[in-house]
């Protein structure tokens, strides 16, 4: 296996914190967790939980594409973090619309708080083989 390669793109929010947007290790890409942050403005997107979920998925797709993948089509595992499980069904609607009939494996957990007090965050693993 080749050395891990950090992946960086302007298509996803950047950070001052000590982590990469993604790390490619061989044919596997690990995408860091993202909240609903617009990469152009650095601000949390306004709107309902569905719009925020769509932004998070766009951020993940940008990192996968930068690593040489096919956006969300190469994602094999997602972890969803919600601050309120009452949002679960609405997040599912937005999530399902992006992944279609063959969604990746997934875990969803409720957490007490997320950075910038956002309501949703996702991280992902993609297979690029």
Coordinates of C-alpha atoms in Angstrom, one line a residue:
X1 CA 0.0 0.0 0.0
X2 CA 1.2 3.5 -0.8
X3 CA 1.7 6.2 1.8
X4 CA -1.5 8.0 2.9
X5 CA -2.1 11.2 0.7
X6 CA -3.9 14.2 2.2
X7 CA -6.7 15.5 -0.1
X8 CA -7.5 19.2 -0.2
X9 CA -10.0 21.0 -2.4
X10 CA -11.6 24.4 -2.6
X11 CA -14.9 22.6 -3.3
X12 CA -15.3 21.8 0.4
X13 CA -14.8 24.0 3.5
X14 CA -11.3 24.5 4.7
X15 CA -10.3 24.5 8.3
X16 CA -7.6 25.9 10.6
X17 CA -7.9 22.8 12.7
X18 CA -5.3 20.0 12.6
X19 CA -7.0 17.6 10.2
X20 CA -7.2 17.0 6.5
X21 CA -10.4 17.2 4.4
X22 CA -9.7 13.7 3.4
X23 CA -6.9 11.0 3.4
X24 CA -6.4 8.6 0.6
X25 CA -4.8 5.3 1.7
X26 CA -4.5 3.1 -1.3
X27 CA -8.0 2.7 -2.8
X28 CA -9.7 3.9 0.3
X29 CA -10.6 7.5 1.0
X30 CA -11.5 8.7 4.5
X31 CA -13.5 12.0 4.3
X32 CA -13.5 14.2 7.5
X33 CA -16.8 15.2 9.1
X34 CA -18.5 18.2 7.6
X35 CA -21.3 20.4 8.7
X36 CA -23.5 22.4 6.4
X37 CA -20.8 25.0 5.6
X38 CA -20.7 26.7 2.2
X39 CA -17.1 26.4 1.0
X40 CA -17.2 29.7 -0.8
X41 CA -18.3 31.8 2.2
X42 CA -17.2 29.7 5.1
X43 CA -20.7 30.3 6.6
X44 CA -23.3 27.8 7.8
X45 CA -26.0 27.6 5.1
X46 CA -29.4 29.0 6.0
X47 CA -32.4 26.8 5.5
X48 CA -34.1 23.7 6.7
X49 CA -32.4 20.4 7.7
X50 CA -32.9 19.1 4.2
X51 CA -31.0 22.0 2.6
X52 CA -28.3 21.6 5.2
X53 CA -27.9 17.9 4.6
X54 CA -27.6 18.5 0.8
X55 CA -24.8 21.0 1.5
X56 CA -22.9 18.4 3.6
X57 CA -23.2 15.8 0.9
X58 CA -22.0 18.3 -1.7
X59 CA -18.9 18.9 0.5
X60 CA -18.3 15.2 0.8
X61 CA -18.7 14.7 -3.0
X62 CA -16.2 17.5 -3.7
X63 CA -13.5 15.7 -1.6
X64 CA -14.2 12.3 -3.2
X65 CA -14.0 13.9 -6.7
X66 CA -10.7 15.7 -5.8
X67 CA -9.3 12.3 -4.8
X68 CA -10.2 10.9 -8.3
X69 CA -13.5 9.4 -7.4
X70 CA -17.0 9.6 -8.8
X71 CA -18.4 11.9 -6.1
X72 CA -21.1 10.2 -4.0
X73 CA -21.1 7.2 -6.3
X74 CA -17.9 5.9 -4.7
X75 CA -19.0 6.4 -1.1
X76 CA -19.4 3.0 0.7
X77 CA -20.0 4.1 4.4
X78 CA -21.4 7.2 6.0
X79 CA -21.8 8.3 9.7
X80 CA -24.5 10.8 10.3
X81 CA -24.4 12.9 13.5
X82 CA -27.6 14.7 14.5
X83 CA -28.2 16.9 17.5
X84 CA -31.9 16.0 17.4
X85 CA -33.3 12.7 16.2
X86 CA -36.5 14.4 15.4
X87 CA -34.7 15.5 12.2
X88 CA -34.0 11.8 11.3
X89 CA -36.8 11.3 8.7
X90 CA -36.2 14.7 7.0
X91 CA -32.4 14.0 6.8
X92 CA -33.3 10.6 5.3
X93 CA -35.3 12.2 2.6
X94 CA -32.5 14.5 1.6
X95 CA -29.9 11.7 1.9
X96 CA -32.0 9.2 -0.1
X97 CA -32.5 11.7 -2.9
X98 CA -28.7 12.0 -3.3
X99 CA -27.8 8.3 -3.0
X100 CA -30.8 6.7 -4.8
X101 CA -31.4 3.0 -4.9
X102 CA -28.0 1.8 -3.8
X103 CA -27.1 3.8 -0.7
X104 CA -23.9 3.1 1.2
X105 CA -23.7 1.5 4.6
X106 CA -24.6 4.0 7.3
X107 CA -24.7 4.7 11.0
X108 CA -26.8 7.5 12.5
X109 CA -26.2 8.8 16.1
X110 CA -27.6 11.6 18.2
X111 CA -25.0 13.8 19.8
X112 CA -25.3 16.6 22.3
X113 CA -23.6 19.3 20.3
X114 CA -21.7 19.8 17.0
X115 CA -19.1 22.6 16.1
X116 CA -20.7 25.9 15.3
X117 CA -24.0 24.5 16.8
X118 CA -25.0 23.0 13.5
X119 CA -27.7 20.3 13.5
X120 CA -26.1 17.8 11.2
X121 CA -22.6 16.5 10.3
X122 CA -21.5 13.6 8.2
X123 CA -18.3 11.8 7.5
X124 CA -17.7 9.2 4.9
X125 CA -15.5 6.4 3.5
X126 CA -15.1 5.9 -0.2
X127 CA -13.6 3.1 -2.3
X128 CA -11.7 4.4 -5.3
X129 CA -10.5 1.1 -6.7

